[in-house]
Coordinates of C-alpha atoms in Angstrom, one line a residue:
X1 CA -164.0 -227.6 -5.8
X2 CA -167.2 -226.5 -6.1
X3 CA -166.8 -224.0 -3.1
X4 CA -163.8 -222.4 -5.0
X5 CA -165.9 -222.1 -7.8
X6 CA -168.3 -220.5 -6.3
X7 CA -165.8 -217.8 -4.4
X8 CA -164.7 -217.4 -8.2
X9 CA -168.0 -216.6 -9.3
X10 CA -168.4 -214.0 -6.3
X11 CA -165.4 -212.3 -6.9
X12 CA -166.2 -211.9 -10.8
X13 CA -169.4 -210.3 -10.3
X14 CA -168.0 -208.1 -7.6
X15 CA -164.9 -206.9 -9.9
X16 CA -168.0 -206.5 -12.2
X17 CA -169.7 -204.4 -10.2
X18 CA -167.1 -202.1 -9.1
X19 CA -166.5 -201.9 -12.5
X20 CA -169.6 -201.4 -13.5
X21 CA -169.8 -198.4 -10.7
X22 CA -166.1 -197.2 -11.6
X23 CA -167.2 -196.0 -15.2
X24 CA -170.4 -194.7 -14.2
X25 CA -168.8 -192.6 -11.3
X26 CA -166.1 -191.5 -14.4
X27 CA -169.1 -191.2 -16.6
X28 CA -170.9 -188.9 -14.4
X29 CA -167.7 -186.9 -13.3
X30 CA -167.1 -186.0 -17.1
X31 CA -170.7 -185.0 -17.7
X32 CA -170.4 -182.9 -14.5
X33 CA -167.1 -181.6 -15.9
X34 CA -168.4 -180.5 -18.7
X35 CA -171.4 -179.2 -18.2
X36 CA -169.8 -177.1 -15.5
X37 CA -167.1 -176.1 -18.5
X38 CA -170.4 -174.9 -20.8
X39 CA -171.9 -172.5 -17.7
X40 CA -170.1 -169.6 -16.4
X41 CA -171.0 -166.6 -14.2
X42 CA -168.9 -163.8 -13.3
X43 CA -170.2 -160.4 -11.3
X44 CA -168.4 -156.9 -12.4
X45 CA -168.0 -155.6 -8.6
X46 CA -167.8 -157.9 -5.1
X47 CA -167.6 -154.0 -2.7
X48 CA -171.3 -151.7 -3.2
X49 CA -172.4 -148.7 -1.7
X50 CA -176.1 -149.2 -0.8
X51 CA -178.2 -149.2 -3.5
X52 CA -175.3 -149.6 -6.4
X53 CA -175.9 -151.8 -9.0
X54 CA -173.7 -154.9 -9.4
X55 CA -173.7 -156.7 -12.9
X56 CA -174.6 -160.5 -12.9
X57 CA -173.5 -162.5 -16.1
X58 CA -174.4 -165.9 -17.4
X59 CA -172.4 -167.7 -20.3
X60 CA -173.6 -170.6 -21.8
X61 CA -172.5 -172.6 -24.5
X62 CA -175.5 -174.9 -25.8
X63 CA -176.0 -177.2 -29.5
X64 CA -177.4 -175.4 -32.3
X65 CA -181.5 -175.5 -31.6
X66 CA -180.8 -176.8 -28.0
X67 CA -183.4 -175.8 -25.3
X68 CA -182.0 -173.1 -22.5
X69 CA -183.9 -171.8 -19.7
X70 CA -182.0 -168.7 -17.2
X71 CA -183.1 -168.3 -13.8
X72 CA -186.0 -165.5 -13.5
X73 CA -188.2 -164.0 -10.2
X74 CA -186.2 -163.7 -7.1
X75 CA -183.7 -166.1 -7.6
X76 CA -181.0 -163.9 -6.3
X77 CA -182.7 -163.0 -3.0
X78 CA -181.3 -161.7 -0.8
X79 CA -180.2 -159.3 -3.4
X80 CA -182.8 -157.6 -5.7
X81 CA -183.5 -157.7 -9.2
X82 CA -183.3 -154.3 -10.7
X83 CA -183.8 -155.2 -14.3
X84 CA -183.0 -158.9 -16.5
X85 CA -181.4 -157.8 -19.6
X86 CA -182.4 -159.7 -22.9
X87 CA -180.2 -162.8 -23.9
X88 CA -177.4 -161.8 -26.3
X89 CA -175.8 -164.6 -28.8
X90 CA -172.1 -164.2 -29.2
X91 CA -170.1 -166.2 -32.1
X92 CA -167.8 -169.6 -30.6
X93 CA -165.0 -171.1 -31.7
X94 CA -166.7 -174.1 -32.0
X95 CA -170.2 -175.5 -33.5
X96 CA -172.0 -174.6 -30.2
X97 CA -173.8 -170.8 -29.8
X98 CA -173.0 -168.9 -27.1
X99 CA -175.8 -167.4 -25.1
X100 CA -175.2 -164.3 -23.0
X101 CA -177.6 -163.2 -20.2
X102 CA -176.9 -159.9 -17.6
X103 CA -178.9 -159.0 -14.5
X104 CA -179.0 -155.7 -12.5
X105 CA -178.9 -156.6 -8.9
X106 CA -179.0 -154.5 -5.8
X107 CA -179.4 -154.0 -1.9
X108 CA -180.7 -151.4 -0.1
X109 CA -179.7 -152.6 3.5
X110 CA -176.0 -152.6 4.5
X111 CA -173.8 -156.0 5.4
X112 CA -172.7 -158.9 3.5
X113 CA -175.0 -161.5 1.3
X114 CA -174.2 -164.7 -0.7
X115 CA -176.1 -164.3 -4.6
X116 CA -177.1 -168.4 -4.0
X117 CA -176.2 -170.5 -6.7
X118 CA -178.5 -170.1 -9.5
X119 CA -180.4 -173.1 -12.1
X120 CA -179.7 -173.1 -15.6
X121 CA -181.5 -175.6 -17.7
X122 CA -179.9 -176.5 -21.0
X123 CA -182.3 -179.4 -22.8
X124 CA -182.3 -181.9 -20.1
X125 CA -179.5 -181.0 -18.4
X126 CA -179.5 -178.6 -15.3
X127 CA -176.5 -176.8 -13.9
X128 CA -175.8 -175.0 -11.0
X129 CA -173.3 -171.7 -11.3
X130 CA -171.0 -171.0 -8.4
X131 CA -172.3 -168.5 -5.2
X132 CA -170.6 -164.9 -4.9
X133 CA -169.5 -163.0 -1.4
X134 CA -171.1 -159.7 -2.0
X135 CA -170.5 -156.9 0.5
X136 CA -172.7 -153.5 0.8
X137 CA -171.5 -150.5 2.6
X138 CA -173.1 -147.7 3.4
X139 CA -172.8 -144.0 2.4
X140 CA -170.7 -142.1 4.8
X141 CA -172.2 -138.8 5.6
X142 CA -170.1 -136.2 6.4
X143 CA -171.7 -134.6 9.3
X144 CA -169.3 -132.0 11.0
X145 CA -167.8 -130.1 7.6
X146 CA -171.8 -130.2 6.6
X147 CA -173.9 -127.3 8.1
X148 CA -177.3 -127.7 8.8
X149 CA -179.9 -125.0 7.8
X150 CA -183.3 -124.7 9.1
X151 CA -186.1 -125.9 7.0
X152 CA -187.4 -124.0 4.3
X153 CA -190.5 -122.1 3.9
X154 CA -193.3 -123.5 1.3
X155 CA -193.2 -121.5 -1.8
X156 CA -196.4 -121.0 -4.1
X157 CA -195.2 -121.5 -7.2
X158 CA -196.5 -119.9 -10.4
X159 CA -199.5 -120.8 -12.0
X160 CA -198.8 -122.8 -15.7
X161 CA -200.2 -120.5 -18.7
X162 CA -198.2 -122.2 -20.9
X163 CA -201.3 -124.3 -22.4
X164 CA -203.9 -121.1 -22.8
X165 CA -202.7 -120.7 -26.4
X166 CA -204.9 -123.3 -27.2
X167 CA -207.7 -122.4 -25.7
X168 CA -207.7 -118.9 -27.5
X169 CA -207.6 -121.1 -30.9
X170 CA -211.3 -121.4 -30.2
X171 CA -212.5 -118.2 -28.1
X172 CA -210.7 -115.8 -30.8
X173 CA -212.9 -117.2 -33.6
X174 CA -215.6 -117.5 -31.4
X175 CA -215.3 -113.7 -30.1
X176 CA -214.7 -112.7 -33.6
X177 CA -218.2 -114.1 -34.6
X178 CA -220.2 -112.7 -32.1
X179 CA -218.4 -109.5 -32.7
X180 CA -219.0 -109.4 -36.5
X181 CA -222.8 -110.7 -35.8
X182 CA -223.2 -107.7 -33.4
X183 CA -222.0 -104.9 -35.3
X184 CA -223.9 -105.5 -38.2
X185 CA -227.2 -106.3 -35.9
X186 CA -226.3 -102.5 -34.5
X187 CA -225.8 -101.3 -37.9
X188 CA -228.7 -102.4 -39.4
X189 CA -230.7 -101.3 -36.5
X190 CA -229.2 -97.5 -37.1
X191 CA -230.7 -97.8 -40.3
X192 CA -233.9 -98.8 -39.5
X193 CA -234.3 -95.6 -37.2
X194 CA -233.3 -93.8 -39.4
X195 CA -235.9 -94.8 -42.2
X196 CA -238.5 -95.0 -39.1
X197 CA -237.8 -91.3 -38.1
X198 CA -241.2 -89.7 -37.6
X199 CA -242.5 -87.8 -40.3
X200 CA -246.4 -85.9 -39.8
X201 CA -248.4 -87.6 -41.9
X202 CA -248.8 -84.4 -44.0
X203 CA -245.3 -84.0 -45.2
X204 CA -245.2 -88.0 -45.5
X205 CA -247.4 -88.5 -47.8
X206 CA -246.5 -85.0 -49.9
X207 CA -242.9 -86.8 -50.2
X208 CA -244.3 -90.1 -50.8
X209 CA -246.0 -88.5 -54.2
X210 CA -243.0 -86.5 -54.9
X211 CA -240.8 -89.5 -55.2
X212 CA -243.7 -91.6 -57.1
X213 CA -243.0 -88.7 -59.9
X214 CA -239.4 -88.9 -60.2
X215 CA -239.6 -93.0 -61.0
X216 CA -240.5 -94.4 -64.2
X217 CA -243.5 -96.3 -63.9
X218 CA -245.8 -94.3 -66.8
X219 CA -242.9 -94.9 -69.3
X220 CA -242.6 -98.5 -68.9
X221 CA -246.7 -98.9 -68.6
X222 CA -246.4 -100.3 -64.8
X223 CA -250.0 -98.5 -64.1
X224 CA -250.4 -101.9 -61.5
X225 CA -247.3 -100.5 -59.4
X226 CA -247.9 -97.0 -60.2
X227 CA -251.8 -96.5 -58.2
X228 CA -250.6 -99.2 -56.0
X229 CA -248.3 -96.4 -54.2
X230 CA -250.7 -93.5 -55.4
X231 CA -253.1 -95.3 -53.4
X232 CA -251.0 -96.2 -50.6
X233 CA -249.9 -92.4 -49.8
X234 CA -253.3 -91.1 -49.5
X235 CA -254.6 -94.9 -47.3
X236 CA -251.3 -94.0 -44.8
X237 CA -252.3 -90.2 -44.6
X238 CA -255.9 -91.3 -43.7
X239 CA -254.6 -94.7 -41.8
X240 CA -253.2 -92.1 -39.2
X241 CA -255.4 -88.9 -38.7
X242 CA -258.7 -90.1 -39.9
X243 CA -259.6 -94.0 -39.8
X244 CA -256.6 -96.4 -38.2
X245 CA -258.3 -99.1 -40.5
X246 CA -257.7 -96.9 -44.0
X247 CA -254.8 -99.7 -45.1
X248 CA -256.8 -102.8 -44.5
X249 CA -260.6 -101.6 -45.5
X250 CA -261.6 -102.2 -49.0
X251 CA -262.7 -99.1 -51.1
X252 CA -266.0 -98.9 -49.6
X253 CA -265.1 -99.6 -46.8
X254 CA -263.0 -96.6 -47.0
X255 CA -265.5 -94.4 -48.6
X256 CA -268.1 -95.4 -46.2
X257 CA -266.4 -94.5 -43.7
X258 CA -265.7 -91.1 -44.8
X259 CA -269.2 -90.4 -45.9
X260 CA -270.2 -91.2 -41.7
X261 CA -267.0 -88.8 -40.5
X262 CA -268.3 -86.1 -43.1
X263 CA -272.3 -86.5 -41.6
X264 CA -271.4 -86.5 -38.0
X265 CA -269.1 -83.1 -38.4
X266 CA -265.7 -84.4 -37.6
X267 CA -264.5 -83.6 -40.8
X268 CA -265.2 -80.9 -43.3
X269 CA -265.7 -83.1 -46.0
X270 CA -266.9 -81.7 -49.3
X271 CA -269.4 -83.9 -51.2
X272 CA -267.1 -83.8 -54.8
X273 CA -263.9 -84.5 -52.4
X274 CA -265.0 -87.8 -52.1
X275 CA -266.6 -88.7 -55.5
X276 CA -263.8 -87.8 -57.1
X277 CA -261.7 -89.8 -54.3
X278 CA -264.1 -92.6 -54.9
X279 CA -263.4 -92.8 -58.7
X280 CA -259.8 -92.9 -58.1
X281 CA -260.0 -96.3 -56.1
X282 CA -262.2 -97.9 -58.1
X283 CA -259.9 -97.1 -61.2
X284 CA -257.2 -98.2 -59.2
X285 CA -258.9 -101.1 -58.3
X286 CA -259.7 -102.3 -62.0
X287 CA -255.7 -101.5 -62.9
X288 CA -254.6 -103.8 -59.8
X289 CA -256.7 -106.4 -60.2
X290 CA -258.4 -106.4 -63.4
X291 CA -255.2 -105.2 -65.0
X292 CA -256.9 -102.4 -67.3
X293 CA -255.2 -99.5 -68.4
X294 CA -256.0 -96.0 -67.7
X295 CA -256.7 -93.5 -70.5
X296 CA -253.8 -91.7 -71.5
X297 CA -253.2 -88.8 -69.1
X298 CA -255.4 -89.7 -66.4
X299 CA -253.1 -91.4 -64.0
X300 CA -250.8 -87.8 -64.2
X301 CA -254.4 -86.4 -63.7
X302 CA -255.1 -88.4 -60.7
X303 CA -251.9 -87.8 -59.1
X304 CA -252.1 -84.2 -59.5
X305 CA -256.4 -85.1 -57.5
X306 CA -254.6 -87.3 -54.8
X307 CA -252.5 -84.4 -53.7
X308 CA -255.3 -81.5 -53.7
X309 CA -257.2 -84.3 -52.0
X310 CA -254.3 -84.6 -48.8
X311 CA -254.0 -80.7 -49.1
X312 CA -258.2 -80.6 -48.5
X313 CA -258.1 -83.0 -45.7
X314 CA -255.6 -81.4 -43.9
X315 CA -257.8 -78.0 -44.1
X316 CA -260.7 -80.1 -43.2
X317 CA -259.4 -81.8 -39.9
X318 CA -259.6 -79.9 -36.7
X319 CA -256.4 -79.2 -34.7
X320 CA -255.3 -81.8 -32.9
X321 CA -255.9 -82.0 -29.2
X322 CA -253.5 -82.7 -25.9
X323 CA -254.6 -85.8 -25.6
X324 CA -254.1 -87.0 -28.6
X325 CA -250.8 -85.3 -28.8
X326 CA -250.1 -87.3 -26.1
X327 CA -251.3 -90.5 -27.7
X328 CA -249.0 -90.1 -30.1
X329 CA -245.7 -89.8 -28.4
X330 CA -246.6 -92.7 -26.3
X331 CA -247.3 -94.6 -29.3
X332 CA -243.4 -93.3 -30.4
X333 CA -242.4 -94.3 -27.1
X334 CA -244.0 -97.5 -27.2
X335 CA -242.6 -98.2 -30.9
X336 CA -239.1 -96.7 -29.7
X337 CA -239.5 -99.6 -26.5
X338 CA -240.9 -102.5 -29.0
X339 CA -237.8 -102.0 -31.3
X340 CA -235.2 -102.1 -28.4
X341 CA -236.8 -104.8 -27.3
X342 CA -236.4 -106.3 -30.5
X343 CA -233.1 -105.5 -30.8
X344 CA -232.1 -107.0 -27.8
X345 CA -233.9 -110.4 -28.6
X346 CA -232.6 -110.7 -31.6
X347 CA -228.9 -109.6 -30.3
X348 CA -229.2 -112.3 -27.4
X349 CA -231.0 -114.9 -29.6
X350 CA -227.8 -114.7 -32.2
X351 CA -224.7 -114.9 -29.8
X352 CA -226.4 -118.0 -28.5
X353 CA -226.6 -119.4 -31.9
X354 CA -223.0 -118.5 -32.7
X355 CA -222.0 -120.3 -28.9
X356 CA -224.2 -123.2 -29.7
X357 CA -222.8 -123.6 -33.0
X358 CA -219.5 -123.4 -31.7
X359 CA -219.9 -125.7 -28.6
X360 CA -221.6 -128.5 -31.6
X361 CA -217.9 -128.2 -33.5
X362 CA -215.7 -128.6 -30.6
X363 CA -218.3 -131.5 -29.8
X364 CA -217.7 -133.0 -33.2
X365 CA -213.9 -132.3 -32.9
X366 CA -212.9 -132.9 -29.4
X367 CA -215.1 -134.8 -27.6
X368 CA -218.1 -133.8 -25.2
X369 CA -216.2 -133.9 -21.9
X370 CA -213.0 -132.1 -23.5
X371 CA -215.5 -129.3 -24.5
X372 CA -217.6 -129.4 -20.6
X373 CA -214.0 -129.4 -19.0
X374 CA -213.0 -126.4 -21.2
X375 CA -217.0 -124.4 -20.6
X376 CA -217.6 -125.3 -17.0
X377 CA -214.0 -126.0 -15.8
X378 CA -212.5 -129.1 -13.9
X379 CA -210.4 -128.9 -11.0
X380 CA -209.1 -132.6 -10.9
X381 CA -208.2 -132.8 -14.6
X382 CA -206.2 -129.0 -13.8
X383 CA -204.2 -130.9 -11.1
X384 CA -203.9 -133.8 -13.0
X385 CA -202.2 -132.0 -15.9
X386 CA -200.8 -129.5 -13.8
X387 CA -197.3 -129.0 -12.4
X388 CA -196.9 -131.8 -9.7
X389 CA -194.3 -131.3 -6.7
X390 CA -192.1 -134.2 -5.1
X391 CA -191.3 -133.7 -1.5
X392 CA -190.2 -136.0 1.1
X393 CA -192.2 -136.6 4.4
X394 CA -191.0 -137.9 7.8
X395 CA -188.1 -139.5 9.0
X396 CA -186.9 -142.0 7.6
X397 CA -188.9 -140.0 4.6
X398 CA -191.5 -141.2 1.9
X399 CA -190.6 -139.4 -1.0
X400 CA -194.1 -138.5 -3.0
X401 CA -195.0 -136.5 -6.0
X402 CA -198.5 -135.0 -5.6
X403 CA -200.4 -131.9 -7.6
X404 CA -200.3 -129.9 -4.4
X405 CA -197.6 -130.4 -1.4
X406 CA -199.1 -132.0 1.7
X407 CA -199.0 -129.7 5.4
X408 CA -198.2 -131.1 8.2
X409 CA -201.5 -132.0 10.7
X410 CA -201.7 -132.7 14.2
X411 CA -202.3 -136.6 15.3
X412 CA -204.2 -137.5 18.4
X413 CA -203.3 -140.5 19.7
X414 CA -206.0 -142.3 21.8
X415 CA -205.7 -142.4 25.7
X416 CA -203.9 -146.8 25.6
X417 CA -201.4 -145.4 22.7
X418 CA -199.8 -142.6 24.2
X419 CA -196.3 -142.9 24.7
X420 CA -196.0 -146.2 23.0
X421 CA -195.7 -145.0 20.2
X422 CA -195.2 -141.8 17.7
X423 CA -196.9 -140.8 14.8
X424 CA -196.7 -137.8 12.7
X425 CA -199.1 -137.1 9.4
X426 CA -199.4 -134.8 6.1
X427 CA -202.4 -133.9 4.6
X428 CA -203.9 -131.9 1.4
X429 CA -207.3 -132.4 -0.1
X430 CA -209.5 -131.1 -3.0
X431 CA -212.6 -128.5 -1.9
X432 CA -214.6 -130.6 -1.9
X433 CA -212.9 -133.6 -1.3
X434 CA -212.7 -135.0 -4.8
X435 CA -209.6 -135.9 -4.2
X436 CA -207.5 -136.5 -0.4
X437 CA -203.9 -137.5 0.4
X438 CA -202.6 -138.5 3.5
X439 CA -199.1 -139.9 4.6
X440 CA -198.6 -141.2 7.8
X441 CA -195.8 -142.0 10.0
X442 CA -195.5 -144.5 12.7
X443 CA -192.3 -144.8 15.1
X444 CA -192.9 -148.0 16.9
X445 CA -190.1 -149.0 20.5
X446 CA -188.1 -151.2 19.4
X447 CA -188.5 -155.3 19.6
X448 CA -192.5 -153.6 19.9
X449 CA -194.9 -156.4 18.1
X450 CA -196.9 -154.7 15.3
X451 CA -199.8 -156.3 13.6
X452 CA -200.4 -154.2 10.2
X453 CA -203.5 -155.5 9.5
X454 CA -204.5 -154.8 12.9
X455 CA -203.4 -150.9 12.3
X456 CA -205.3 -150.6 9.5
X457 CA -208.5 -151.9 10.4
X458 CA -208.3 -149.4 13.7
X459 CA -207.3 -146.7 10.6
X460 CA -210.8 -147.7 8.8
X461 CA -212.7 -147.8 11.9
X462 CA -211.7 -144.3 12.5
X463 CA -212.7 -143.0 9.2
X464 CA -215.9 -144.5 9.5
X465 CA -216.3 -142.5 12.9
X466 CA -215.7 -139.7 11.0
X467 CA -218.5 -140.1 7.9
X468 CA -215.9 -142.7 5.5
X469 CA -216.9 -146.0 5.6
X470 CA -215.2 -148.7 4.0
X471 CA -217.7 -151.1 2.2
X472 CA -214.7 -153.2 0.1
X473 CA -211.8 -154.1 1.6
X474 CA -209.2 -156.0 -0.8
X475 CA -205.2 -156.7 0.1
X476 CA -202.4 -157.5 -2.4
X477 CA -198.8 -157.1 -2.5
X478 CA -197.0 -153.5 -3.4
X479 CA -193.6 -152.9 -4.6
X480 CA -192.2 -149.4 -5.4
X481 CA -190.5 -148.9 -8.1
X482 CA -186.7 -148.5 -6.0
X483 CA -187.9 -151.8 -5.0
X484 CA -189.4 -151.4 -1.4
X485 CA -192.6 -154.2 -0.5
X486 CA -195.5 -153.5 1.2
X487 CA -199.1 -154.0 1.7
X488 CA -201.8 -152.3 -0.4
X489 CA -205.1 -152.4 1.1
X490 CA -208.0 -150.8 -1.6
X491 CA -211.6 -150.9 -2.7
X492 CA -214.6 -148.8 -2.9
X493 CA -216.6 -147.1 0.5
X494 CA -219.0 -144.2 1.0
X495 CA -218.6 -140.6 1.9
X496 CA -221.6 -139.2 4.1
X497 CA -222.0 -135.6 3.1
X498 CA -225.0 -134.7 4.7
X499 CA -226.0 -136.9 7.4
X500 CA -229.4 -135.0 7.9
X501 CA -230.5 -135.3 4.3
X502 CA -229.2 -138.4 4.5
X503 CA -226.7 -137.6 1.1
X504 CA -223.8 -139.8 0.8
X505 CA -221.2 -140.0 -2.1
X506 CA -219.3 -143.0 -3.7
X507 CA -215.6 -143.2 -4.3
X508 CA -212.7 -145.4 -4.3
X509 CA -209.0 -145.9 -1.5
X510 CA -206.2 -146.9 -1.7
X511 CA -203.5 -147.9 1.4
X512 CA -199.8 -148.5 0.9
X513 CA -198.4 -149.3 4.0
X514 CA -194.4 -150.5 4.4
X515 CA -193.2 -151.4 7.4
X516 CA -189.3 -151.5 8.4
X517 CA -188.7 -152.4 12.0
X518 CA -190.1 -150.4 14.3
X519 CA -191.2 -147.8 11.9
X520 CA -194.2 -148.1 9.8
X521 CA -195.3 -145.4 6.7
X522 CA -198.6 -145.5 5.1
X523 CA -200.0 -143.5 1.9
X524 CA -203.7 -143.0 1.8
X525 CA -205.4 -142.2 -0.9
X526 CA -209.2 -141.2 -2.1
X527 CA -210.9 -140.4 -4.5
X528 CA -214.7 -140.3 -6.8
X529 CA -215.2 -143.2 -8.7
X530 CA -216.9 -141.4 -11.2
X531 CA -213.5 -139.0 -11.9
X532 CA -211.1 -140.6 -14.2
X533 CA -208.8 -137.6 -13.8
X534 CA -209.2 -138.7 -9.7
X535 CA -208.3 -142.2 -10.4
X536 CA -205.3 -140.8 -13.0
X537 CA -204.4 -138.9 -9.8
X538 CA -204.4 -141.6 -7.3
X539 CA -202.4 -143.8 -9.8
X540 CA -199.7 -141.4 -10.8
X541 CA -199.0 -141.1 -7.0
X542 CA -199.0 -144.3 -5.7
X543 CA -196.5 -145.1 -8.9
X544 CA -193.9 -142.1 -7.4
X545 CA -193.9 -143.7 -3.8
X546 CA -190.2 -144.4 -2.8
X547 CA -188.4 -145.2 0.7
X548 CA -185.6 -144.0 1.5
X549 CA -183.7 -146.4 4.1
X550 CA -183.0 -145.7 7.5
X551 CA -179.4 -146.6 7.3
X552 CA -179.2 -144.0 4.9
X553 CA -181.0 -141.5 7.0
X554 CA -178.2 -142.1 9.8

């Protein structure tokens, strides 16, 4: 009895159990079911050509405020992400929101890949979306209606003018400155000859008191201004052909001085000549200084003295000699040379004012180094801002954009390395090397081991031979933008310019090296750490850097 009760109780908790296990297995199974219901992915195309882009879509039908995470990074490997589109929301029959999410995929290598099934979380929940047969096919070439032609030449192309309008913005004005400056310098000057024309002292001072009686100075009682140039005529006439000191010396000065000519017989001086010469300075002396007036009628009266006084003194002086006939054209020569000179001074002196006042606006305006660039020139910024040209190098190519288009150059392979290999290079460079390129090519036999890092060490080690040493060595990951992955190796190293001197220069490399196979392609880079326009260089063309298969090449 108490045996069957047991067996009972056994078989109750085991019909419990299984129960128990039934529901949760019908539990589970439902969940599954519908979760699997609320995620869907579909693909547009299951046939590519290499390189075609296939369109991945995920649907997903989550609660109002509900968490959902899509799968992101290389998820889809073996297949490539090209681009992850931004989640859409799409209206539903139901309560639920509908989330849409697209991916660009694509494969560069021919054959046939499985996109892997692919995570999506919604809240706590994770589903898996079903895996897609994907084939990719590669491009037929039609190789026996196509012709082949033989390479073509390298063309210069044009130089680009297209910019110099804005440089003439600032040389016009500039130009039309200095040329306005200049012609009134020169006109001025013409002037100032003219007025400075030699005149004999005779005739000088006769005009001098000729024009003193056509102005106005008696009328309107200016007897200051009036013996000021009465005085000044006769001073000048005497200033050259008797005393060279007559302008600066005082009236007794003066007179003394006559007195001593007239004593030692180098002038026929009468005694009255200069009393009466003497009275006219002193009087002219009280009316400059003292500011007395003269009586009425004398200062006509001593203008009329003044002028038989020059006439007297022109009697009295002996002829003048050779020599100092000669004296005075070399003083003319000498005041012809001093006012050229001048001239010239003052001609250089303002064009570099007009250039520095121009140089301190564009300063102000554009910048220092816009305005040294524009003065003194820069080659790297011209490249950098020039017209770039994208060719394709080796086979299977590297397609590059650079500011000049690289020439081939001969590779010598050491002694151990030939015929185990090819290689093949192209090269262009900056004079001087502000700036170097270099592409290389390595063709590899096939199943051949190849350690890059080993390559590129040997690569450094041979620049070094050759003046370049590497003092920084870093290594990170590369990907171009059609997708291709290599190796970058970069950092800083020193140039050796003149190993006597002992002058070396710092800059910055760059390596991208890609190895498919038994092929390897590199792109080396250099350039002066001090030249952003270098370093804009070096960027823009490790950013153009594409592969181009070598199924596609066949």
């Amino acid at each position: 009895m108490n045996t069957s009760r047991q067996h009972n109780f056994n078989t109750a908790g085991i019909s419990k159990s299984a129960l128990f296990v039934f529901f949760l297995i019908c539990f589970l199974f439902t969940t599954s079911s519908q979760a699997q219901d609320d995620v869907r992915a579909t693909i547009d195309s299951t046939s590519i050509l290499i390189g075609q882009q296939i369109n991945y879509k995920i649907e997903v039908l989550a609660n109002d405020g509900e968490a959902v995470v899509f799968p992101e990074g290389q998820t889809f490997n073996p297949l490539e992400v090209i681009e992850s589109y931004k989640i859409d929301t799409a209206s539903s029959t139901s309560a639920r929101v509908k989330l849409i999410k697209r991916y660009g995929l694509t494969q560069f290598d021919s054959g046939r890949y499985v996109i892997p099934k692919q995570k999506i979380i919604i809240g706590t929940k994770t589903v898996e979306t079903d895996t897609f047969l994907v084939e990719v096919n590669n491009v037929v070439l039609d190789t026996v209606n196509q012709g082949l032609y033989d390479i073509k030449p390298i063309i210069e192309l044009p130089r680009d003018y297209s910019k110099w309008w804005k440089y003439l913005l600032w040389i016009i004005p500039v130009l039309i400155a200095i040329a306005l400056f200049l012609w009134f310098l020169l006109r001025r000057h013409k002037k100032q000859k003219e007025a400075e024309k030699y005149v004999p002292p005779f005739e000088q001072a006769i005009a001098t008191l000729n024009a003193l009686d056509q102005e106005d100075y008696i009328a309107q009682a200016k007897y200051k201004e009036y013996y000021t140039v009465l005085t000044d005529a006769i001073r000048r006439y005497y200033d050259e052909k008797v005393y060279d000191r007559a302008m600066e010396s005082t009236t007794d000065e003066l007179i003394a001085r006559l007195e001593m000519e007239r004593d030692s017989g180098h002038i026929d001086f009468s005694r009255e000549t200069i009393v009466k010469l003497k009275d006219i300075f002193k009087r002219a002396d009280l009316i400059k200084f003292a500011r007395v007036n003269p009586p009425e009628g004398k200062a006509q009266a001593d203008r009329l003295s003044v002028e038989e006084i020059v006439k007297e003194t022109k009697e009295a002086l002996p002829p003048p000699t050779v020599e100092e006939l000669m004296k005075q054209e070399d003083y003319r020569e000498a005041l012809s040379r001093k006012r050229k000179r001048k001239l010239w001074l003052t001609a250089i002196g303002g064009v570099l004012a007009i250039l520095l006042v121009a140089t301190t606006v564009g300063i102000v305006v554009k910048g220092y180094s816009e305005v040294k660039d524009f003065v003194f020139g820069n080659m790297t910024r011209e490249l950098a801002e020039g017209t770039w040209i994208t060719s394709e190098y080796g086979a299977p190519s590297m397609i590059v954009s650079t500011p000049k288009v690289l020439t081939r150059q001969e590779v010598v392979l050491p002694p151990e390395a030939q015929g185990q290999m090819e290689a093949t290079s192209f090269a262009w460079s900056t004079v001087p090397a502000n700036v170097s390129i270099l592409v290389f090519q390595f063709k590899f036999p096939e199943n051949a081991e190849v350690k890059v890092e080993q390559l590129i060490a040997n690569q450094l080690a041979t620049f070094e031979q050759n003046g370049f040493s590497a003092d920084v060595v870093k290594n990170e990951k590369f990907k171009t933008p059609n997708g291709a992955e290599g190796l970058k190796t970069f950092g800083k190293g020193t140039q050796i310019i003149d190993e006597e001197k002992e002058m070396m220069d710092s800059g910055e490399y760059a390596f991208l090296t890609f190895q498919s196979e038994s092929v390897i392609q590199q792109l080396f880079i250099s350039w002066h750490d001090e030249d952003p326009y270098g370093k804009q260089i070096a960027e823009r063309v490790m950013q153009s850097v594409e592969l181009q298969a070598k199924e596609e090449e066949k």
